[in-house]
Short mmCIF file of C-alpha atoms and ligand atoms in Angstrom, two decimals:
data_model
loop_
_atom_site.label_atom_id
_atom_site.label_comp_id
_atom_site.label_asym_id
_atom_site.label_seq_id
_atom_site.Cartn_x
_atom_site.Cartn_y
_atom_site.Cartn_z
CA UNK F 1 78.87 28.39 45.35
CA UNK F 2 77.56 31.98 45.16
CA UNK F 3 75.64 31.40 48.42
CA UNK F 4 78.82 30.11 50.05
CA UNK F 5 80.94 33.09 48.94
CA UNK F 6 78.19 35.49 50.07
CA UNK F 7 78.17 33.83 53.48
CA UNK F 8 81.96 34.08 53.62
CA UNK F 9 81.87 37.79 52.73
CA UNK F 10 79.16 38.34 55.36
CA UNK F 11 81.26 36.54 58.00
CA UNK F 12 84.31 38.66 57.10
CA UNK F 13 82.28 41.87 57.45
CA UNK F 14 80.90 40.72 60.81
CA UNK F 15 84.40 39.80 62.03
CA UNK F 16 85.67 43.23 60.97
CA UNK F 17 82.75 44.91 62.75
CA UNK F 18 83.42 42.89 65.88
CA UNK F 19 87.07 43.94 65.83
CA UNK F 20 86.01 47.58 65.61
CA UNK F 21 83.39 47.10 68.32
CA UNK F 22 85.86 45.49 70.68
CA UNK F 23 88.12 48.52 70.20
CA UNK F 24 85.29 51.02 70.53
CA UNK F 25 87.09 52.66 73.45
CA UNK F 26 89.74 53.84 70.97
CA UNK F 27 88.42 57.12 69.59
CA UNK F 28 89.00 57.89 65.95
CA UNK F 29 90.48 61.18 64.78
CA UNK F 30 91.20 62.66 68.19
CA UNK F 31 93.90 64.88 69.64
CA UNK F 32 95.48 62.08 71.64
CA UNK F 33 96.46 58.68 70.35
CA UNK F 34 98.54 55.70 71.41
CA UNK F 35 100.47 52.96 69.67
CA UNK F 36 98.46 50.66 67.41
CA UNK F 37 97.52 47.25 68.84
CA UNK F 38 100.01 44.57 67.85
CA UNK F 39 99.27 41.36 66.01
CA UNK F 40 97.75 39.08 68.64
CA UNK F 41 97.94 36.04 66.38
CA UNK F 42 101.70 35.87 67.02
CA UNK F 43 101.36 35.50 70.80
CA UNK F 44 104.25 33.57 72.37
CA UNK F 45 103.14 30.45 74.23
CA UNK F 46 104.89 27.78 76.27
CA UNK F 47 104.79 25.62 73.11
CA UNK F 48 106.75 28.30 71.17
CA UNK F 49 109.33 28.50 73.93
CA UNK F 50 109.66 24.73 74.02
CA UNK F 51 110.26 24.72 70.26
CA UNK F 52 112.92 27.44 70.53
CA UNK F 53 114.62 25.58 73.34
CA UNK F 54 114.57 22.31 71.39
CA UNK F 55 116.15 24.02 68.39
CA UNK F 56 118.77 25.74 70.56
CA UNK F 57 117.47 29.23 69.71
CA UNK F 58 118.11 31.60 72.64
CA UNK F 59 115.02 32.90 74.45
CA UNK F 60 114.82 36.64 75.09
CA UNK F 61 113.25 38.06 78.22
CA UNK F 62 113.13 41.66 79.47
CA UNK F 63 111.26 43.26 82.36
CA UNK F 64 108.51 45.81 81.82
CA UNK F 65 106.41 47.67 84.35
CA UNK F 66 104.08 49.95 82.41
CA UNK F 67 102.27 50.43 79.11
CA UNK F 68 105.07 52.17 77.13
CA UNK F 69 107.79 49.70 78.16
CA UNK F 70 105.42 46.84 77.30
CA UNK F 71 104.75 48.30 73.82
CA UNK F 72 108.52 48.63 73.26
CA UNK F 73 109.11 44.98 74.20
CA UNK F 74 106.23 43.92 72.00
CA UNK F 75 107.45 45.79 68.93
CA UNK F 76 111.04 44.61 69.48
CA UNK F 77 109.82 40.99 69.37
CA UNK F 78 110.99 40.02 72.86
CA UNK F 79 109.74 36.52 73.77
CA UNK F 80 108.95 36.94 77.48
CA UNK F 81 107.91 40.09 79.23
CA UNK F 82 108.53 39.86 82.98
CA UNK F 83 106.70 42.20 85.30
CA UNK F 84 109.46 41.84 87.86
CA UNK F 85 109.35 42.83 91.49
CA UNK F 86 112.48 44.81 90.53
CA UNK F 87 109.76 47.44 89.97
CA UNK F 88 110.23 48.13 93.68
CA UNK F 89 113.75 49.40 92.91
CA UNK F 90 113.69 50.82 89.39
CA UNK F 91 110.19 52.30 89.43
CA UNK F 92 109.38 52.95 93.08
CA UNK F 93 112.92 53.88 94.17
CA UNK F 94 113.31 51.41 97.05
CA UNK F 95 116.74 49.96 97.84
CA UNK F 96 115.44 46.36 97.71
CA UNK F 97 112.59 44.41 96.12
CA UNK F 98 111.00 43.62 99.48
CA UNK F 99 108.52 46.49 99.98
CA UNK F 100 106.40 46.10 96.83
CA UNK F 101 102.92 44.68 97.49
CA UNK F 102 100.78 42.35 95.42
CA UNK F 103 98.28 45.16 94.79
CA UNK F 104 101.08 47.39 93.47
CA UNK F 105 102.37 44.55 91.28
CA UNK F 106 98.86 44.08 89.89
CA UNK F 107 98.74 47.71 88.75
CA UNK F 108 102.02 47.16 86.85
CA UNK F 109 100.77 43.84 85.44
CA UNK F 110 97.56 45.36 84.07
CA UNK F 111 99.39 48.24 82.40
CA UNK F 112 101.85 45.81 80.80
CA UNK F 113 99.05 43.50 79.67
CA UNK F 114 97.45 46.45 77.85
CA UNK F 115 100.70 47.21 76.01
CA UNK F 116 102.19 43.82 75.15
CA UNK F 117 100.08 41.49 73.06
CA UNK F 118 102.77 39.24 71.61
CA UNK F 119 105.20 38.27 74.41
CA UNK F 120 104.42 35.68 77.04
CA UNK F 121 103.53 37.73 80.12
CA UNK F 122 105.00 36.66 83.45
CA UNK F 123 104.24 38.33 86.76
CA UNK F 124 106.53 38.05 89.78
CA UNK F 125 105.04 36.94 93.10
CA UNK F 126 106.29 39.64 95.47
CA UNK F 127 107.87 38.98 98.87
CA UNK F 128 105.32 38.07 101.52
CA UNK F 129 102.67 36.69 99.18
CA UNK F 130 103.62 33.01 98.84
CA UNK F 131 105.87 31.92 101.70
CA UNK F 132 103.28 31.09 104.38
CA UNK F 133 101.48 28.21 102.68
CA UNK F 134 100.72 26.64 99.34
CA UNK F 135 97.20 28.02 99.66
CA UNK F 136 98.58 31.56 99.99
CA UNK F 137 100.86 30.95 97.00
CA UNK F 138 98.01 29.65 94.81
CA UNK F 139 95.74 32.55 95.86
CA UNK F 140 98.41 35.11 94.96
CA UNK F 141 99.22 33.39 91.66
CA UNK F 142 95.53 33.32 90.74
CA UNK F 143 95.31 37.08 91.34
CA UNK F 144 98.33 37.69 89.06
CA UNK F 145 96.52 35.92 86.23
CA UNK F 146 92.93 36.96 86.94
CA UNK F 147 93.44 40.57 87.99
CA UNK F 148 96.82 41.23 86.37
CA UNK F 149 96.18 39.65 82.97
CA UNK F 150 99.43 37.65 83.06
CA UNK F 151 100.02 34.25 81.43
CA UNK F 152 102.33 32.84 84.10
CA UNK F 153 104.04 33.66 87.40
CA UNK F 154 107.62 33.61 88.67
CA UNK F 155 108.65 32.81 92.21
CA UNK F 156 112.02 32.88 93.92
CA UNK F 157 113.84 30.13 95.82
CA UNK F 158 113.64 26.38 96.03
CA UNK F 159 113.34 25.45 99.70
CA UNK F 160 111.07 22.43 100.27
CA UNK F 161 108.10 24.68 101.07
CA UNK F 162 108.77 26.76 97.93
CA UNK F 163 108.88 23.57 95.83
CA UNK F 164 105.56 22.47 97.32
CA UNK F 165 104.10 25.90 96.55
CA UNK F 166 105.40 25.82 92.95
CA UNK F 167 103.84 22.37 92.51
CA UNK F 168 100.52 23.55 93.93
CA UNK F 169 100.46 26.56 91.59
CA UNK F 170 101.20 24.37 88.55
CA UNK F 171 98.48 21.96 89.71
CA UNK F 172 96.10 24.91 89.87
CA UNK F 173 96.74 25.35 86.15
CA UNK F 174 99.21 28.21 86.30
CA UNK F 175 102.56 28.10 84.51
CA UNK F 176 105.53 28.86 86.75
CA UNK F 177 109.10 30.09 86.20
CA UNK F 178 111.49 29.28 89.04
CA UNK F 179 114.38 31.52 90.11
CA UNK F 180 117.59 30.37 91.85
CA UNK F 181 121.11 31.66 92.48
CA UNK F 182 120.86 35.20 93.80
CA UNK F 183 117.25 35.55 94.88
CA UNK F 184 116.89 39.23 95.84
CA UNK F 185 113.88 38.58 98.09
CA UNK F 186 116.21 36.53 100.33
CA UNK F 187 118.87 39.22 100.92
CA UNK F 188 118.16 39.00 104.62
CA UNK F 189 119.60 35.46 104.76
CA UNK F 190 122.04 35.87 101.84
CA UNK F 191 123.59 38.89 103.55
CA UNK F 192 122.99 41.27 100.63
CA UNK F 193 122.95 41.12 96.84
CA UNK F 194 125.68 38.48 96.63
CA UNK F 195 126.50 36.18 93.70
CA UNK F 196 125.85 32.51 94.43
CA UNK F 197 127.47 29.22 93.36
CA UNK F 198 131.03 30.37 93.97
CA UNK F 199 132.08 27.40 96.10
CA UNK F 200 131.40 23.69 95.69
CA UNK F 201 128.40 23.42 98.00
CA UNK F 202 126.80 26.62 96.73
CA UNK F 203 127.38 25.59 93.08
CA UNK F 204 125.86 22.15 93.69
CA UNK F 205 122.91 23.83 95.43
CA UNK F 206 122.23 25.96 92.34
CA UNK F 207 122.07 22.84 90.16
CA UNK F 208 120.04 20.83 92.68
CA UNK F 209 117.50 23.56 93.29
CA UNK F 210 117.06 24.18 89.55
CA UNK F 211 116.38 20.46 89.13
CA UNK F 212 113.90 20.48 92.01
CA UNK F 213 111.99 23.35 90.38
CA UNK F 214 111.87 21.39 87.13
CA UNK F 215 110.52 18.41 89.07
CA UNK F 216 107.87 20.68 90.57
CA UNK F 217 106.63 21.46 87.06
CA UNK F 218 108.27 24.82 86.31
CA UNK F 219 108.56 25.53 82.58
CA UNK F 220 111.81 27.52 82.93
CA UNK F 221 114.27 28.60 85.63
CA UNK F 222 115.99 31.97 86.03
CA UNK F 223 119.63 31.66 87.12
CA UNK F 224 120.76 34.93 88.68
CA UNK F 225 124.36 35.93 89.40
CA UNK F 226 126.10 32.58 89.25
CA UNK F 227 129.41 31.70 87.53
CA UNK F 228 129.08 30.64 83.89
CA UNK F 229 130.26 27.03 84.45
CA UNK F 230 127.59 26.54 87.13
CA UNK F 231 124.90 27.88 84.78
CA UNK F 232 126.29 25.64 82.00
CA UNK F 233 126.01 22.60 84.26
CA UNK F 234 122.40 23.40 85.17
CA UNK F 235 121.50 24.15 81.54
CA UNK F 236 122.97 20.88 80.31
CA UNK F 237 121.05 18.64 82.68
CA UNK F 238 117.71 20.43 82.73
CA UNK F 239 115.03 19.57 80.20
CA UNK F 240 113.52 23.06 80.59
CA UNK F 241 115.16 26.34 79.53
CA UNK F 242 117.44 28.29 81.86
CA UNK F 243 117.17 32.07 81.62
CA UNK F 244 120.36 33.74 82.78
CA UNK F 245 120.96 37.13 84.35
CA UNK F 246 124.57 37.62 85.33
CA UNK F 247 125.00 33.89 84.69
CA UNK F 248 127.16 33.94 81.55
CA UNK F 249 126.44 32.82 78.00
CA UNK F 250 125.68 29.10 78.51
CA UNK F 251 121.99 29.50 79.33
CA UNK F 252 118.98 28.81 77.13
CA UNK F 253 118.04 32.49 77.22
CA UNK F 254 118.84 35.81 78.86
CA UNK F 255 116.91 38.36 80.89
CA UNK F 256 117.79 41.95 81.80
CA UNK F 257 115.98 44.70 83.65
CA UNK F 258 114.53 47.27 81.22
CA UNK F 259 115.96 50.37 82.93
CA UNK F 260 119.39 48.76 83.30
CA UNK F 261 119.77 47.69 79.68
CA UNK F 262 118.57 51.05 78.39
CA UNK F 263 120.86 53.02 80.68
CA UNK F 264 117.80 54.87 81.84
CA UNK F 265 118.68 55.73 85.39
CA UNK F 266 121.62 58.11 85.33
CA UNK F 267 120.85 59.49 88.78
CA UNK F 268 123.77 58.63 91.14
CA UNK F 269 121.52 56.50 93.36
CA UNK F 270 120.42 54.37 90.45
CA UNK F 271 123.86 54.22 88.90
CA UNK F 272 124.88 52.61 92.20
CA UNK F 273 122.29 49.84 91.86
CA UNK F 274 122.86 49.11 88.15
CA UNK F 275 124.52 45.67 88.29
CA UNK F 276 128.02 45.03 86.92
CA UNK F 277 126.88 42.25 84.58
CA UNK F 278 124.42 44.49 82.77
CA UNK F 279 125.40 45.72 79.33
CA UNK F 280 123.89 49.13 78.66
CA UNK F 281 122.59 49.09 75.09
CA UNK F 282 121.75 52.79 75.21
CA UNK F 283 122.04 55.85 77.43
CA UNK F 284 118.39 56.76 77.44
CA UNK F 285 118.74 58.55 80.78
CA UNK F 286 121.12 61.09 79.20
CA UNK F 287 118.66 61.65 76.35
CA UNK F 288 115.80 62.16 78.82
CA UNK F 289 117.81 64.58 80.96
CA UNK F 290 118.88 66.59 77.90
CA UNK F 291 115.30 66.82 76.63
CA UNK F 292 113.94 67.91 80.01
CA UNK F 293 116.56 70.63 80.43
CA UNK F 294 115.87 71.88 76.88
CA UNK F 295 112.11 71.95 77.58
CA UNK F 296 112.64 73.80 80.84
CA UNK F 297 114.86 76.38 79.09
CA UNK F 298 112.41 76.90 76.21
CA UNK F 299 109.42 77.34 78.52
CA UNK F 300 111.42 79.73 80.68
CA UNK F 301 112.55 81.78 77.68
CA UNK F 302 109.07 81.72 76.10
CA UNK F 303 110.19 80.04 72.87
CA UNK F 304 107.92 77.03 73.52
CA UNK F 305 105.18 76.71 72.39
CA UNK F 306 105.84 78.54 69.13
CA UNK F 307 103.52 78.65 66.09
CA UNK F 308 104.31 75.06 65.10
CA UNK F 309 103.00 73.78 68.41
CA UNK F 310 99.95 76.04 68.71
CA UNK F 311 97.81 74.29 66.11
CA UNK F 312 94.25 75.20 67.08
CA UNK F 313 92.95 78.09 65.01
CA UNK F 314 89.97 80.36 65.44
CA UNK F 315 88.73 82.22 62.37
CA UNK F 316 88.96 86.03 62.14
CA UNK F 317 85.16 86.38 62.30
CA UNK F 318 84.88 84.10 65.34
CA UNK F 319 87.68 85.90 67.15
CA UNK F 320 86.04 89.26 66.38
CA UNK F 321 82.77 88.05 67.87
CA UNK F 322 84.62 86.62 70.84
CA UNK F 323 86.32 90.00 71.54
CA UNK F 324 82.92 91.78 71.33
CA UNK F 325 81.38 89.25 73.69
CA UNK F 326 84.20 89.71 76.22
CA UNK F 327 83.81 93.48 76.09
CA UNK F 328 80.05 93.24 76.59
CA UNK F 329 80.72 91.07 79.64
CA UNK F 330 82.91 93.87 81.01
CA UNK F 331 86.06 91.78 80.51
CA UNK F 332 88.04 94.42 78.61
CA UNK F 333 91.35 93.18 79.97
CA UNK F 334 90.66 89.67 78.64
CA UNK F 335 89.59 91.13 75.27
CA UNK F 336 92.86 93.11 75.00
CA UNK F 337 94.89 90.02 75.93
CA UNK F 338 93.11 87.99 73.23
CA UNK F 339 93.58 90.75 70.61
CA UNK F 340 97.25 91.04 71.50
CA UNK F 341 97.63 87.25 71.18
CA UNK F 342 96.07 87.35 67.68
CA UNK F 343 98.54 90.04 66.67
CA UNK F 344 101.53 88.17 68.07
CA UNK F 345 100.48 84.90 66.45
CA UNK F 346 100.10 86.67 63.10
CA UNK F 347 103.53 88.25 63.46
CA UNK F 348 105.13 84.92 64.37
CA UNK F 349 103.47 83.25 61.40
CA UNK F 350 104.94 85.84 59.04
CA UNK F 351 108.42 85.78 60.52
CA UNK F 352 108.59 82.00 61.03
O1 KIV D 1 112.35 41.17 89.32
C1 KIV D 1 113.10 41.00 88.35
O2 KIV D 1 113.33 41.89 87.55
C2 KIV D 1 113.72 39.70 88.20
C3 KIV D 1 114.74 39.57 87.13
C4 KIV D 1 115.99 40.20 87.58
C5 KIV D 1 114.92 38.16 86.70
O3 KIV D 1 113.43 38.80 88.91
#
């Protein structure tokens, strides 16, 4: 028994050491530090999502494009973190999602993968990386997982060739989310960012294409900008979850773009592209603007950094030696500047 408990203690110590070793790139007791790693044991999987769907618990999905947004999603307990090609618009400032490349998406994916340990990570296949052939689609999807650290991919549309591609990706062992309704990568043929499913044939197409994606093996389908009854119809007949965006409340889950829901982009250009269906849960852009203006004013007036933000001290004896050294080097001007700084810092300390 004693031998067994000793072995157990030894194993625990080794496991602890391994954890520290695997995080050896995180320096202890340094000037800079980031958020603590989250609990990886709680990672969301397809099985968790299936359970939620079965129980009728809504699935939450939000986009993220970098490390800080990923950490925020993680700590908020969001189920699915989508590295969307909307990055082209909200991060890179393009008017559409078309210009972003796979290499650019991979940079976003890797940053997100470093920040979000708990959510299921889904990377969008960008325009031009999966339309030519199933082989191209599988190759791109493999890169999203292998080089981007994602768990699954999302692709837009449900034309026969897209369905074949989705099937091929699933057969390659990669989980796929489909996306129908408004598919922003197809604005060229849709004639702009237009809602879909607003007449009989278009509404039927939404339902049929969602079904076809399910048949192809997708584990969920995004329904974008369709009337609520159309989304309700699709949700009721599909065995997989529907994730709505501008598709009303009768979906199995909801997704919003990070910058849109936070009210982050208050610049007129971005205000123009914030969609009507998006509820802004905060006005982070206003907070950012206010902080930046305050910082600019304080730097300009010289009130930042004050004593509270000048933390690194040098002892009186060291500073004395430093001044002597400067003088010996013929740097009298530098010595006077340093002496003056000491005096000012002392004065500020007394008056603050
Ligand atoms: O790219 C994206 O952000 C998306 C969501 C809008 C679903 O596809």
